[in-house]
Amino acid sequence: MYEGVVQDLIDELGKLPGIGPKSAQRIAFHLLGVDADQVRRLAEVLLQVKERVRFCTVCGNVAEADRCRICTDPRRDASVLCVVEEPKDVIAIERTREFHGRYHVLGGAISPIDGIGPEDLRIRELLQRLADGAVKELIIATDPNLEGEATATYLARIVAPLGVRVTRLASGLPVGGDLEYADEVTLGRALEGRRALDV
Amino acid sequence: MYLEELRLADFRSYGSLSLNLTPGVTVFVGANGQGKTNIVEAVGYLATLRSHRTAVESPLIREGASRARIRGVVVDDGRTTSVDVDIIPGQANNAWINGVRVRRVREILGICKAVVFSPEDLKLVRGDPASRREYLDDLLVSLRPRYAAIRSEYERTVHQRNAYLKETLKRPHRLDPSHLDVWDQQLCRAAEALLKARLSLTSSLAPLVEQAYAAVAGHHSVVRLEYRSSVPEALTTQEPEAAYLAAIHRLREAELARGITLVGPHRDDLDIFLDDRPARMYASHGEAWSLALALRLAAYEMFRRDGTRPILVLDDVLAELDSGRRQALTETIDEAEQVLLTTAVDEDLPKATRFLVRAGEVRRVD
């Protein structure tokens, strides 16, 4: 145990996800060693993030205004909507620069074990967005695990009557990987979702 | 295949244990409660990621420790592979192959293959259906590691679905039929995959069990294995998924009233008949023991047909056997590349390496 405030800092850092006691200690001593300005800047950003960041009223992504940058960007294709579990999934898809539609962040996936049902996700908001018929395709990009698949199936069912085209991200082999290192479930999924080669 | 090295850290009674092992027969001799079984239990854990003694993992951790580590160095056909697994109660376990951390612990399945005989095996005949389902599933997973994913996906689906059914039991007005439909669909798909795997295993296993029984009991009896499904129609159709879905709709009321999933392979059983009588109720103590041994020997033979010689683990079973049954085991003992055996009374086994186990100390004696 360290004295007073140093231990407080280690304790607080240790509460963060992915940070164990050793990492917490390392970060604490790193902070002790750097300029006061740098620490002040970190502290300010931490406070600002709580004060300034809100969730976009349309898509549920993190935003600094009432609506996020993507929802207010007129160049974005309003006819394609990509549904993801978390804001970090938006960033992942944005990095591809392949998607030019808009997003809808559910805030999780259906998981009765954790007490999360459809009513706890932003599904009502999704249906409202789909009501005016402007969205022609809904891409479901929930995680490829049991809960993500259950959520995808649920969405596909309740969206079906609206006549919107519903698609699901393909799952399969990682690009640049070796076939022999793929686990068998992934390989099985990739076989299931194989497609004809265009010549 | 054989284990060249076994290391335990904070596993059961062992703070730290390091053993160098050799092919052939190795005997761990010691009085009861000295820690013999803990050693072979660790070998079984490397092979199945489950203990043959307990369904929960916390007893595997030494008192006062937060995690246990098992390390095995396996030699198979001249190739050496090391596997490490960290058992952390209440958290995801970690594993390494040749020092490289794997993404999922179950990736280590198939590296160390073992068939474990233990006094608990009597449960395979006399015990509840869960023991026989576990026997089938453990064997499936060791023979074809990809079944680990099918098994755990099925178990998790049942868990999720039960959680939802319990929730609606408490708050019936909140029942959302579309939500339940989703879990019905997931359950039936996963159920079909697991059922097909178990059925195919049962049909290859049946003749082997009958043969092994004749060898163990010393006379021929008709041994029949019959897979019994909670949804009998699922066994006779090409599309069990549809049969499960129909059954779920039929049992909807009962499931909602009880808050549990009543349909699926988690409610099945492997019926064993000895001369056309259910062994669970009619087999004598001796017959039940012979059947249990036959089930394990058949498992060993399944590996053999698959082209591997698994490690043979005999945990405290020799003393229980009369000379006739022991004779039936001898052939398998001679055949196996490595036999790890625990006993309270030193056995007359020529050319065996001996370790003395006393109060958690393991010492090689020559």
Coordinates of C-alpha atoms in Angstrom, one line a residue:
Chain A
M1 CA 0.0 0.0 0.0
Y2 CA 1.2 3.5 -0.9
E3 CA 0.5 6.6 1.1
G4 CA -2.7 8.6 0.8
V5 CA -3.4 10.1 -2.6
V6 CA -1.1 7.8 -4.6
Q7 CA -3.0 4.8 -3.4
D8 CA -6.3 6.6 -4.1
L9 CA -5.1 7.2 -7.7
I10 CA -4.1 3.5 -8.1
D11 CA -7.5 2.4 -6.7
E12 CA -9.4 4.7 -9.1
L13 CA -7.4 3.6 -12.1
G14 CA -7.8 0.0 -11.1
K15 CA -11.6 0.4 -11.4
L16 CA -11.3 1.0 -15.2
P17 CA -12.0 -1.8 -17.6
G18 CA -9.0 -3.8 -18.7
I19 CA -6.7 -2.3 -16.1
G20 CA -5.4 -4.6 -13.4
P21 CA -3.6 -3.6 -10.2
K22 CA -0.1 -3.7 -11.9
S23 CA -1.2 -1.6 -14.8
A24 CA -2.9 0.8 -12.4
Q25 CA 0.4 1.2 -10.5
R26 CA 2.4 1.7 -13.7
I27 CA 0.0 4.4 -14.9
A28 CA 0.0 6.1 -11.5
F29 CA 3.8 6.4 -11.5
H30 CA 3.9 7.5 -15.1
L31 CA 1.5 10.3 -14.2
L32 CA 3.7 11.3 -11.2
G33 CA 6.7 11.5 -13.5
V34 CA 5.2 13.7 -16.3
D35 CA 4.7 17.5 -16.5
A36 CA 1.9 19.0 -14.4
D37 CA 0.5 20.5 -17.7
Q38 CA 0.1 17.2 -19.2
V39 CA -1.8 15.9 -16.2
R40 CA -4.0 19.0 -16.1
R41 CA -4.9 18.4 -19.8
L42 CA -5.8 14.8 -19.1
A43 CA -7.9 15.9 -16.1
E44 CA -9.7 18.5 -18.1
V45 CA -10.5 16.1 -21.0
L46 CA -11.9 13.7 -18.5
L47 CA -14.2 16.3 -17.1
Q48 CA -15.2 17.7 -20.5
V49 CA -16.1 14.2 -21.7
K50 CA -18.7 13.9 -19.0
E51 CA -19.9 17.5 -19.4
R52 CA -20.0 17.8 -23.2
V53 CA -20.6 14.4 -24.7
R54 CA -24.2 13.4 -25.2
F55 CA -25.8 10.7 -27.2
C56 CA -27.3 11.6 -30.6
T57 CA -31.0 11.8 -30.4
V58 CA -31.4 10.2 -33.8
C59 CA -28.9 7.4 -33.9
G60 CA -27.6 7.0 -30.3
N61 CA -24.0 7.5 -31.2
V62 CA -21.8 9.7 -29.1
A63 CA -22.2 13.4 -30.1
E64 CA -21.3 16.8 -29.0
A65 CA -24.6 18.3 -30.1
D66 CA -28.2 17.2 -30.2
R67 CA -27.4 15.2 -33.3
C68 CA -24.1 13.6 -34.2
R69 CA -21.8 14.6 -37.2
I70 CA -22.9 11.6 -39.3
C71 CA -26.6 12.3 -38.8
T72 CA -26.2 15.9 -39.8
D73 CA -23.9 15.3 -42.8
P74 CA -26.0 15.8 -45.9
R75 CA -23.6 13.8 -48.1
R76 CA -24.6 10.6 -46.2
D77 CA -27.0 8.3 -48.0
A78 CA -30.2 8.3 -46.0
S79 CA -31.6 5.2 -47.7
V80 CA -29.1 2.8 -46.0
L81 CA -29.0 2.3 -42.3
C82 CA -26.5 0.2 -40.5
V83 CA -27.5 -1.2 -37.0
V84 CA -24.7 -1.8 -34.5
E85 CA -24.5 -2.7 -30.8
E86 CA -22.2 0.0 -29.5
P87 CA -20.7 3.4 -30.5
K88 CA -17.3 1.7 -30.9
D89 CA -18.8 -0.4 -33.7
V90 CA -19.6 2.8 -35.6
I91 CA -15.9 3.7 -35.5
A92 CA -14.9 0.3 -36.7
I93 CA -17.2 0.5 -39.7
E94 CA -16.2 4.1 -40.4
R95 CA -12.6 3.1 -40.6
T96 CA -13.4 1.0 -43.7
R97 CA -14.5 4.2 -45.5
E98 CA -16.7 1.8 -47.5
F99 CA -20.0 2.7 -45.9
H100 CA -21.7 5.9 -46.8
G101 CA -25.1 5.4 -45.1
R102 CA -26.2 6.3 -41.6
Y103 CA -26.1 4.3 -38.4
H104 CA -28.4 3.2 -35.6
V105 CA -26.7 2.3 -32.3
L106 CA -28.8 -0.2 -30.2
G107 CA -26.8 0.2 -27.0
G108 CA -26.2 -3.6 -26.6
A109 CA -27.6 -6.9 -27.6
I110 CA -30.5 -9.1 -26.3
S111 CA -29.3 -11.1 -23.4
P112 CA -31.9 -12.4 -20.9
I113 CA -29.0 -13.6 -18.6
D114 CA -28.0 -10.0 -18.1
G115 CA -31.6 -8.8 -18.0
I116 CA -31.4 -7.1 -21.4
G117 CA -34.5 -7.5 -23.5
P118 CA -35.5 -5.8 -26.8
E119 CA -37.3 -3.1 -24.7
D120 CA -33.9 -2.1 -23.2
L121 CA -32.4 -1.5 -26.6
R122 CA -33.1 1.5 -28.9
I123 CA -35.4 -0.6 -31.1
R124 CA -38.5 1.6 -30.8
E125 CA -36.4 4.5 -32.0
L126 CA -35.3 2.4 -34.9
L127 CA -38.8 1.6 -35.9
Q128 CA -39.7 5.3 -35.8
R129 CA -36.8 6.0 -38.2
L130 CA -38.0 3.4 -40.6
A131 CA -41.6 4.6 -40.5
D132 CA -41.4 7.2 -43.3
G133 CA -40.1 4.7 -45.9
A134 CA -37.0 6.7 -46.7
V135 CA -34.7 3.8 -45.6
K136 CA -34.6 1.1 -48.3
E137 CA -31.9 -1.2 -46.7
L138 CA -31.2 -2.1 -43.2
I139 CA -27.8 -3.7 -42.6
I140 CA -27.6 -5.6 -39.4
A141 CA -24.0 -5.5 -38.0
T142 CA -24.5 -6.9 -34.5
D143 CA -21.6 -9.1 -33.2
P144 CA -21.4 -12.6 -34.7
N145 CA -22.0 -14.3 -31.3
L146 CA -25.1 -15.9 -29.8
E147 CA -26.5 -12.7 -28.4
G148 CA -25.7 -10.7 -31.6
E149 CA -27.3 -13.3 -33.8
A150 CA -30.4 -13.4 -31.5
T151 CA -30.7 -9.6 -31.8
A152 CA -30.3 -9.8 -35.6
T153 CA -33.0 -12.4 -35.9
Y154 CA -35.3 -10.4 -33.7
L155 CA -34.8 -7.2 -35.7
A156 CA -35.3 -9.1 -39.0
R157 CA -38.6 -10.4 -37.7
I158 CA -40.1 -7.1 -36.6
V159 CA -38.8 -5.1 -39.5
A160 CA -40.1 -7.6 -42.1
P161 CA -43.6 -6.2 -42.3
L162 CA -42.3 -2.7 -43.1
G163 CA -41.0 -3.9 -46.5
V164 CA -37.4 -2.7 -45.9
R165 CA -34.7 -4.9 -47.3
V166 CA -32.8 -6.5 -44.4
T167 CA -29.2 -7.7 -44.8
R168 CA -26.7 -9.2 -42.3
L169 CA -22.9 -8.7 -42.4
A170 CA -21.2 -11.8 -43.8
S171 CA -19.1 -13.8 -41.4
G172 CA -16.1 -15.8 -42.5
L173 CA -12.4 -15.8 -43.0
P174 CA -10.1 -12.9 -42.0
V175 CA -8.4 -11.3 -45.0
G176 CA -4.6 -12.0 -45.1
G177 CA -5.0 -15.0 -42.8
D178 CA -4.1 -18.6 -43.3
L179 CA -6.9 -21.1 -43.9
E180 CA -5.3 -23.6 -41.6
Y181 CA -5.4 -21.3 -38.6
A182 CA -9.1 -20.5 -38.9
D183 CA -11.1 -22.1 -36.1
E184 CA -13.6 -24.6 -37.3
V185 CA -16.7 -22.6 -36.5
T186 CA -15.5 -19.6 -38.6
L187 CA -14.5 -22.0 -41.4
G188 CA -17.9 -23.6 -41.2
R189 CA -19.6 -20.2 -41.4
A190 CA -17.4 -19.3 -44.3
L191 CA -18.4 -22.5 -46.2
E192 CA -22.0 -21.8 -45.5
G193 CA -21.8 -18.3 -46.9
R194 CA -19.6 -19.1 -49.9
R195 CA -20.4 -17.4 -53.2
A196 CA -19.8 -18.0 -56.9
L197 CA -16.7 -16.4 -58.4
D198 CA -17.4 -13.9 -61.1
V199 CA -15.2 -14.6 -64.1
Chain B
M1 CA 0.9 -39.9 -27.2
Y2 CA 2.4 -39.3 -23.8
L3 CA 3.0 -36.5 -21.3
E4 CA 6.6 -35.7 -20.8
E5 CA 6.1 -33.1 -18.2
L6 CA 3.3 -32.1 -15.9
R7 CA 3.4 -29.0 -13.7
L8 CA 0.8 -27.8 -11.3
A9 CA 0.6 -24.5 -9.6
D10 CA -2.1 -23.9 -6.9
F11 CA -4.0 -26.8 -8.3
R12 CA -6.0 -28.6 -5.5
S13 CA -3.6 -29.5 -2.7
Y14 CA -0.5 -28.6 -4.8
G15 CA 1.2 -25.2 -4.3
S16 CA 3.7 -26.2 -6.9
L17 CA 4.5 -29.6 -8.4
S18 CA 6.7 -30.5 -11.3
L19 CA 6.9 -34.1 -12.7
N20 CA 9.0 -35.5 -15.4
L21 CA 7.1 -38.4 -16.9
T22 CA 8.0 -41.2 -19.4
P23 CA 6.1 -43.5 -21.8
G24 CA 5.0 -46.8 -20.2
V25 CA 3.3 -47.3 -16.9
T26 CA 3.6 -44.8 -14.1
V27 CA 2.1 -45.6 -10.7
F28 CA 1.3 -43.0 -8.1
V29 CA 1.1 -44.9 -4.8
G30 CA -0.3 -43.3 -1.6
A31 CA -2.9 -43.6 1.1
N32 CA -6.3 -42.0 0.5
G33 CA -6.4 -38.2 0.8
Q34 CA -2.7 -37.7 0.0
G35 CA -3.2 -36.1 -3.4
K36 CA -2.8 -38.9 -6.0
T37 CA -6.1 -38.3 -7.7
N38 CA -5.4 -34.6 -8.0
I39 CA -2.4 -35.4 -10.3
V40 CA -4.4 -37.4 -12.8
E41 CA -7.4 -35.1 -12.5
A42 CA -5.2 -32.4 -13.9
V43 CA -4.3 -34.6 -16.9
G44 CA -8.1 -35.2 -17.5
Y45 CA -8.6 -31.5 -17.3
L46 CA -6.1 -30.8 -20.0
A47 CA -7.9 -33.4 -22.2
T48 CA -11.5 -32.2 -21.7
L49 CA -11.3 -28.8 -19.9
R50 CA -13.5 -30.4 -17.2
S51 CA -12.7 -32.3 -14.1
H52 CA -13.9 -35.9 -13.7
R53 CA -14.7 -35.2 -10.1
T54 CA -16.5 -31.8 -10.0
A55 CA -18.7 -29.8 -12.2
V56 CA -17.7 -26.5 -10.6
E57 CA -14.2 -25.2 -10.9
S58 CA -13.6 -23.5 -7.5
P59 CA -12.5 -26.7 -5.7
L60 CA -9.7 -27.0 -8.3
I61 CA -8.0 -23.9 -6.9
R62 CA -5.8 -24.3 -3.9
E63 CA -7.2 -22.6 -0.8
G64 CA -6.1 -19.0 -0.6
A65 CA -5.0 -18.9 -4.2
S66 CA -6.9 -16.9 -6.9
R67 CA -6.1 -19.1 -9.8
A68 CA -4.6 -22.5 -10.7
R69 CA -2.3 -23.4 -13.5
I70 CA -1.8 -26.7 -15.2
R71 CA 1.1 -27.1 -17.7
G72 CA 1.5 -30.3 -19.8
V73 CA 4.2 -31.1 -22.3
V74 CA 2.8 -33.6 -24.7
V75 CA 4.8 -35.8 -27.2
D76 CA 2.7 -37.1 -30.0
D77 CA 4.4 -39.0 -32.8
G78 CA 7.7 -37.3 -32.1
R79 CA 6.2 -33.8 -32.0
T80 CA 6.4 -31.9 -28.7
T81 CA 3.7 -29.4 -27.8
S82 CA 3.3 -27.6 -24.5
V83 CA -0.1 -26.5 -23.2
D84 CA -0.9 -24.2 -20.3
V85 CA -4.2 -23.5 -18.8
D86 CA -5.1 -21.0 -16.1
I87 CA -8.3 -21.8 -14.2
I88 CA -9.8 -18.6 -12.7
P89 CA -13.1 -19.1 -10.9
G90 CA -15.8 -16.7 -12.0
Q91 CA -13.8 -15.5 -14.9
A92 CA -12.8 -16.7 -18.4
N93 CA -9.9 -19.1 -18.2
N94 CA -6.7 -18.5 -20.2
A95 CA -4.7 -21.0 -22.2
W96 CA -1.4 -21.1 -24.1
I97 CA -0.1 -23.4 -26.8
N98 CA 3.7 -23.5 -27.0
G99 CA 3.7 -20.4 -24.9
V100 CA 1.4 -18.5 -27.3
R101 CA -1.8 -17.3 -25.8
V102 CA -4.9 -18.7 -27.6
R103 CA -8.0 -16.6 -28.2
R104 CA -10.3 -19.3 -26.8
V105 CA -9.4 -21.8 -24.2
R106 CA -11.0 -24.6 -26.1
E107 CA -8.4 -24.3 -28.8
I108 CA -6.2 -26.5 -26.7
L109 CA -8.6 -29.4 -26.9
G110 CA -7.2 -32.3 -28.9
I111 CA -3.6 -31.7 -28.0
C112 CA -3.7 -33.9 -24.9
K113 CA -6.0 -36.8 -25.4
A114 CA -6.8 -39.0 -22.4
V115 CA -9.3 -41.6 -21.3
V116 CA -9.9 -41.5 -17.6
F117 CA -11.2 -44.6 -15.7
S118 CA -12.4 -43.8 -12.1
P119 CA -14.6 -45.1 -9.4
E120 CA -17.1 -42.4 -10.4
D121 CA -17.7 -44.3 -13.6
L122 CA -20.3 -46.4 -11.9
K123 CA -22.5 -43.3 -12.4
L124 CA -22.4 -43.9 -16.1
V125 CA -24.7 -46.9 -15.5
R126 CA -26.4 -46.2 -12.2
G127 CA -26.5 -42.4 -12.2
D128 CA -28.8 -39.8 -13.6
P129 CA -29.0 -39.1 -17.3
A130 CA -26.7 -36.1 -16.9
S131 CA -23.7 -38.4 -16.4
R132 CA -24.4 -40.3 -19.6
R133 CA -24.9 -37.1 -21.6
E134 CA -21.6 -35.8 -20.2
Y135 CA -19.9 -39.1 -21.3
L136 CA -21.1 -38.6 -24.8
D137 CA -20.3 -34.9 -25.0
D138 CA -16.9 -35.2 -23.5
L139 CA -16.0 -38.0 -25.9
L140 CA -17.4 -36.0 -28.8
V141 CA -15.3 -33.0 -27.9
S142 CA -12.1 -35.0 -27.4
L143 CA -12.5 -36.8 -30.7
R144 CA -13.6 -33.7 -32.7
P145 CA -12.7 -30.5 -30.9
R146 CA -15.1 -28.4 -33.0
Y147 CA -17.9 -30.0 -31.0
A148 CA -16.8 -27.9 -28.1
A149 CA -18.2 -24.9 -29.9
I150 CA -21.5 -26.7 -30.7
R151 CA -21.8 -27.9 -27.1
S152 CA -21.1 -24.6 -25.5
E153 CA -23.3 -22.7 -28.0
Y154 CA -26.1 -25.1 -27.1
E155 CA -25.6 -24.8 -23.4
R156 CA -25.5 -21.0 -23.6
T157 CA -28.7 -20.9 -25.7
V158 CA -30.5 -23.0 -23.1
H159 CA -29.2 -20.7 -20.4
Q160 CA -30.4 -17.6 -22.2
R161 CA -33.8 -19.1 -23.0
N162 CA -34.3 -20.2 -19.4
A163 CA -33.4 -16.8 -18.2
Y164 CA -36.1 -15.3 -20.5
L165 CA -38.7 -17.9 -19.5
K166 CA -38.0 -17.2 -15.8
E167 CA -38.4 -13.5 -16.4
T168 CA -41.8 -14.0 -18.0
L169 CA -42.8 -16.3 -15.2
K170 CA -42.3 -13.3 -12.8
R171 CA -43.9 -10.8 -15.2
P172 CA -46.3 -12.6 -17.5
H173 CA -47.7 -9.3 -18.9
R174 CA -44.3 -8.6 -20.4
L175 CA -44.1 -11.7 -22.5
D176 CA -43.0 -10.7 -26.0
P177 CA -43.8 -13.5 -28.5
S178 CA -41.3 -12.2 -31.1
H179 CA -38.5 -12.3 -28.5
L180 CA -39.3 -15.9 -27.4
D181 CA -39.5 -16.9 -31.1
V182 CA -35.9 -15.8 -31.5
W183 CA -34.7 -18.1 -28.7
D184 CA -36.9 -20.9 -30.0
Q185 CA -35.2 -20.6 -33.3
Q186 CA -31.7 -20.4 -31.9
L187 CA -32.4 -23.3 -29.6
C188 CA -33.8 -25.6 -32.3
R189 CA -30.9 -24.9 -34.6
A190 CA -28.3 -25.6 -31.9
A191 CA -30.2 -28.6 -30.7
E192 CA -30.1 -30.2 -34.2
A193 CA -26.4 -29.8 -34.4
L194 CA -25.8 -31.4 -31.0
L195 CA -28.3 -34.2 -31.5
K196 CA -26.8 -35.3 -34.9
A197 CA -23.4 -35.4 -33.4
R198 CA -24.5 -37.5 -30.4
L199 CA -26.5 -39.9 -32.6
S200 CA -23.6 -40.5 -34.9
L201 CA -21.3 -41.1 -32.0
T202 CA -23.8 -43.5 -30.4
S203 CA -24.0 -45.7 -33.5
S204 CA -20.3 -46.0 -33.8
L205 CA -19.9 -46.6 -30.1
A206 CA -22.6 -49.3 -29.7
P207 CA -20.8 -52.3 -31.2
L208 CA -17.5 -51.3 -29.4
V209 CA -19.3 -51.3 -26.0
E210 CA -20.8 -54.8 -26.7
Q211 CA -17.3 -56.1 -27.6
A212 CA -15.7 -54.6 -24.6
Y213 CA -18.3 -55.9 -22.3
A214 CA -17.8 -59.4 -23.5
A215 CA -14.1 -59.0 -22.8
V216 CA -14.6 -57.5 -19.4
A217 CA -17.4 -59.8 -18.2
G218 CA -15.8 -62.9 -19.7
H219 CA -19.0 -64.0 -21.4
H220 CA -21.2 -62.6 -24.1
S221 CA -24.3 -60.6 -23.3
V222 CA -26.4 -58.5 -25.5
V223 CA -25.6 -54.9 -24.8
R224 CA -27.7 -52.3 -26.5
L225 CA -27.2 -48.5 -26.5
E226 CA -30.3 -46.6 -27.3
Y227 CA -30.3 -42.8 -27.5
R228 CA -33.5 -41.5 -26.0
S229 CA -34.7 -38.1 -27.0
S230 CA -37.1 -35.8 -25.1
V231 CA -38.6 -35.3 -28.6
P232 CA -38.8 -38.9 -30.1
E233 CA -39.8 -37.5 -33.5
A234 CA -36.4 -35.8 -33.8
L235 CA -34.8 -39.2 -34.0
T236 CA -36.7 -40.4 -37.1
T237 CA -36.7 -37.3 -39.2
Q238 CA -34.2 -35.8 -41.6
E239 CA -34.9 -32.4 -40.1
P240 CA -34.7 -32.5 -36.3
E241 CA -34.8 -28.7 -36.1
A242 CA -38.4 -28.8 -37.4
A243 CA -39.4 -31.6 -35.0
Y244 CA -37.9 -29.5 -32.1
L245 CA -39.8 -26.4 -33.2
A246 CA -43.1 -28.4 -33.3
A247 CA -42.4 -29.8 -29.9
I248 CA -41.7 -26.3 -28.5
H249 CA -45.0 -25.0 -29.7
R250 CA -46.8 -28.0 -28.3
L251 CA -45.1 -27.5 -24.9
R252 CA -45.4 -23.7 -24.8
E253 CA -47.9 -23.6 -22.0
A254 CA -45.9 -26.0 -19.8
E255 CA -42.6 -24.1 -20.5
L256 CA -44.2 -20.8 -19.6
A257 CA -45.7 -22.3 -16.4
R258 CA -42.4 -23.8 -15.2
G259 CA -40.0 -21.2 -16.6
I260 CA -37.6 -23.8 -18.0
T261 CA -36.7 -25.2 -21.4
L262 CA -38.4 -28.7 -21.7
V263 CA -37.3 -29.5 -25.2
G264 CA -33.8 -30.4 -26.4
P265 CA -30.8 -32.6 -26.0
H266 CA -30.2 -31.4 -22.5
R267 CA -33.2 -33.6 -21.5
D268 CA -32.0 -36.7 -23.4
D269 CA -30.5 -39.9 -22.1
L270 CA -28.4 -42.8 -23.4
D271 CA -30.3 -45.9 -22.4
I272 CA -28.2 -49.0 -21.8
F273 CA -29.8 -52.4 -22.0
L274 CA -28.2 -55.6 -20.8
D275 CA -29.9 -58.6 -22.2
D276 CA -32.8 -56.4 -23.0
R277 CA -33.3 -55.1 -19.5
P278 CA -32.5 -51.5 -18.5
A279 CA -29.1 -51.7 -16.9
R280 CA -29.7 -48.7 -14.7
M281 CA -32.3 -50.6 -12.7
Y282 CA -31.5 -54.3 -13.3
A283 CA -27.7 -54.6 -13.5
S284 CA -26.0 -56.2 -10.5
H285 CA -23.1 -54.3 -8.9
G286 CA -20.6 -56.5 -10.9
E287 CA -22.5 -56.1 -14.1
A288 CA -22.7 -52.3 -13.6
W289 CA -19.0 -52.2 -13.1
S290 CA -18.3 -54.2 -16.2
L291 CA -20.6 -51.9 -18.2
A292 CA -18.9 -48.8 -16.9
L293 CA -15.5 -50.3 -17.8
A294 CA -16.8 -51.3 -21.2
L295 CA -18.0 -47.7 -21.9
R296 CA -14.5 -46.4 -21.1
L297 CA -12.8 -49.1 -23.1
A298 CA -15.0 -48.4 -26.1
A299 CA -14.1 -44.7 -25.8
Y300 CA -10.4 -45.7 -25.9
E301 CA -11.1 -47.8 -29.0
M302 CA -12.8 -44.9 -30.7
F303 CA -9.6 -42.9 -30.3
R304 CA -7.6 -45.9 -31.7
R305 CA -9.8 -46.1 -34.8
D306 CA -9.2 -42.4 -35.2
G307 CA -5.5 -43.0 -35.4
T308 CA -4.4 -41.9 -31.9
R309 CA -3.3 -43.7 -28.8
P310 CA -4.6 -41.5 -25.9
I311 CA -3.1 -41.4 -22.5
L312 CA -4.7 -44.0 -20.3
V313 CA -5.6 -42.8 -16.8
L314 CA -6.6 -45.4 -14.2
D315 CA -7.7 -43.5 -11.1
D316 CA -8.1 -45.9 -8.2
V317 CA -9.9 -48.6 -10.3
L318 CA -7.5 -51.6 -10.2
A319 CA -8.3 -52.4 -6.6
E320 CA -12.0 -52.5 -7.4
L321 CA -11.6 -55.2 -10.0
D322 CA -11.6 -58.9 -9.7
S323 CA -8.9 -60.8 -11.7
G324 CA -11.1 -61.4 -14.7
R325 CA -12.0 -57.8 -15.3
R326 CA -8.4 -56.8 -14.6
Q327 CA -7.3 -59.1 -17.3
A328 CA -9.5 -57.3 -19.8
L329 CA -7.8 -54.1 -18.9
T330 CA -4.3 -55.5 -19.2
E331 CA -4.5 -55.7 -23.0
T332 CA -5.3 -52.0 -23.1
I333 CA -2.6 -51.2 -20.6
D334 CA 0.0 -52.9 -22.7
E335 CA -1.3 -51.2 -25.8
A336 CA -1.3 -47.6 -24.5
E337 CA 1.8 -45.5 -25.0
Q338 CA 1.4 -44.1 -21.5
V339 CA -0.6 -45.3 -18.5
L340 CA -1.0 -43.1 -15.4
L341 CA -2.3 -45.1 -12.5
T342 CA -3.2 -44.2 -8.9
T343 CA -3.5 -46.8 -6.2
A344 CA -3.6 -47.0 -2.4
V345 CA -1.9 -50.5 -2.4
D346 CA 1.2 -50.9 -4.6
E347 CA 0.4 -53.1 -7.5
D348 CA 2.5 -55.8 -8.9
L349 CA 3.2 -54.1 -12.2
P350 CA 6.5 -54.9 -13.8
K351 CA 8.6 -52.2 -15.4
A352 CA 6.4 -49.5 -13.9
T353 CA 7.8 -46.1 -12.8
R354 CA 6.7 -45.4 -9.2
F355 CA 6.0 -42.2 -7.4
L356 CA 5.2 -42.1 -3.7
V357 CA 2.5 -39.6 -2.8
R358 CA 2.4 -38.4 0.8
A359 CA 0.8 -35.3 2.2
G360 CA 1.2 -33.5 -1.1
E361 CA 4.8 -34.5 -1.6
V362 CA 5.5 -36.6 -4.7
R363 CA 8.8 -38.5 -4.7
R364 CA 10.1 -40.9 -7.4
V365 CA 11.1 -44.3 -6.0
D366 CA 13.3 -46.8 -8.0

